[in-house]
XYZ file of C-alpha atoms in Angstrom:
144
model
C 0.000 0.000 0.000
C 1.392 3.369 -0.930
C 1.563 6.357 1.364
C -0.363 8.482 -1.134
C -3.588 6.625 -0.276
C -3.204 7.611 3.358
C -2.425 11.278 2.720
C -5.947 12.557 2.029
C -7.244 10.843 5.180
C -4.406 12.291 7.267
C -4.982 15.752 5.797
C -8.714 15.478 6.546
C -8.006 14.396 10.107
C -5.606 17.307 10.567
C -8.128 19.776 9.164
C -10.841 18.385 11.478
C -8.540 18.701 14.468
C -7.816 22.338 13.580
C -11.542 23.050 13.139
C -12.263 21.536 16.562
C -9.394 23.497 18.121
C -10.905 26.681 16.655
C -14.509 25.920 17.656
C -13.894 24.512 21.161
C -12.881 27.821 22.795
C -15.999 29.520 21.415
C -18.235 26.685 22.622
C -16.525 26.749 26.010
C -16.970 30.504 26.359
C -20.666 30.269 25.470
C -21.268 27.403 27.906
C -19.384 29.039 30.776
C -21.058 32.394 30.119
C -24.590 31.018 30.042
C -24.823 30.770 33.818
C -23.719 34.387 34.243
C -26.106 35.845 31.666
C -29.053 33.778 32.927
C -28.261 34.595 36.557
C -27.957 38.309 35.790
C -31.257 38.279 33.885
C -33.003 36.489 36.770
C -31.682 39.127 39.169
C -33.112 41.869 36.943
C -36.465 40.045 36.923
C -36.606 39.823 40.743
C -34.549 42.634 42.264
C -36.282 42.603 45.660
C -35.716 38.879 46.122
C -32.064 39.212 45.138
C -31.491 42.173 47.448
C -33.175 40.233 50.257
C -30.903 37.241 49.621
C -27.828 39.476 49.722
C -29.036 40.979 53.002
C -29.734 37.507 54.434
C -26.080 36.619 53.811
C -25.155 39.549 56.058
C -23.492 41.603 53.352
C -23.649 45.400 53.587
C -25.022 47.717 50.887
C -27.261 45.067 49.331
C -28.716 47.377 46.628
C -25.202 48.273 45.491
C -24.209 44.608 45.583
C -27.258 43.806 43.487
C -26.327 46.417 40.865
C -22.717 45.274 40.732
C -23.733 41.619 40.434
C -26.074 42.385 37.532
C -23.395 44.399 35.729
C -20.688 41.783 36.263
C -22.886 38.852 35.298
C -24.635 40.320 32.260
C -21.850 42.443 30.784
C -19.110 40.013 31.802
C -21.027 37.055 30.402
C -21.713 38.816 27.095
C -18.105 40.033 26.814
C -16.864 36.501 27.409
C -19.163 35.120 24.714
C -17.946 37.763 22.265
C -14.344 37.156 23.228
C -13.785 40.810 24.112
C -10.829 41.404 26.455
C -11.317 37.771 27.259
C -8.468 37.140 29.677
C -9.306 40.212 31.761
C -13.045 39.450 31.747
C -12.451 35.788 32.658
C -10.175 36.844 35.521
C -12.830 39.250 36.799
C -15.552 36.612 36.553
C -13.286 34.114 38.332
C -12.768 36.541 41.217
C -16.488 37.321 41.350
C -17.367 33.620 41.325
C -14.895 32.819 44.092
C -16.272 35.689 46.183
C -19.851 34.483 45.699
C -18.836 30.948 46.665
C -17.357 32.223 49.913
C -20.141 34.707 50.686
C -23.191 32.648 49.766
C -22.169 28.984 49.860
C -19.798 28.807 52.812
C -21.920 26.474 54.950
C -20.228 23.275 53.780
C -22.109 21.194 56.371
C -25.253 21.755 54.260
C -25.027 19.341 51.305
C -26.769 21.776 48.930
C -24.361 24.586 49.856
C -21.434 22.158 49.605
C -22.435 21.298 46.017
C -22.961 24.957 45.080
C -19.630 25.916 46.626
C -17.712 23.353 44.597
C -19.729 24.143 41.456
C -18.470 27.709 41.822
C -14.922 26.454 42.401
C -15.174 24.354 39.210
C -16.375 27.453 37.343
C -13.363 29.366 38.655
C -11.160 26.579 37.287
C -12.769 26.826 33.860
C -12.431 30.593 33.846
C -8.754 30.311 34.785
C -8.311 28.075 31.724
C -9.697 30.941 29.645
C -7.299 33.336 31.398
C -4.394 31.023 30.574
C -5.266 30.144 26.977
C -7.298 33.106 25.749
C -10.380 33.367 23.589
C -9.307 31.470 20.506
C -9.798 32.247 16.842
C -13.532 33.038 16.913
C -13.411 36.105 19.149
C -13.139 39.850 19.022
C -9.710 39.516 20.631
C -8.474 37.571 17.606
C -9.399 40.472 15.316
C -6.886 42.823 16.935
């Protein structure tokens, strides 16, 4: 069997691997961002409930915290999807997510809070991957 018969298959495999490597960062950004955009939108839909939850956690200036959370979640989530200043945005979202884990899910004796805490920690890990590796080809950052 000659090597020429294997070349088109190898070239196709290589092209598919490059296409996946280009698409995976976009898919990852969209999937990670979804929770932020949805959470921010739900806060906008129920501001009193969100402010009450912030107050119940014992945090000061709950209305300001509410406004900041909405801004970070909605604008940060959309910026991450678009791949705009991706490393900076991902770092900010990672810090925000770690802070919310500590402030709202610190009761690790409660199984529900334990799960939410480590879900947030996993999200921080994913966001740090974005910080480390950037937005990828399909992003506004790649257009610079």
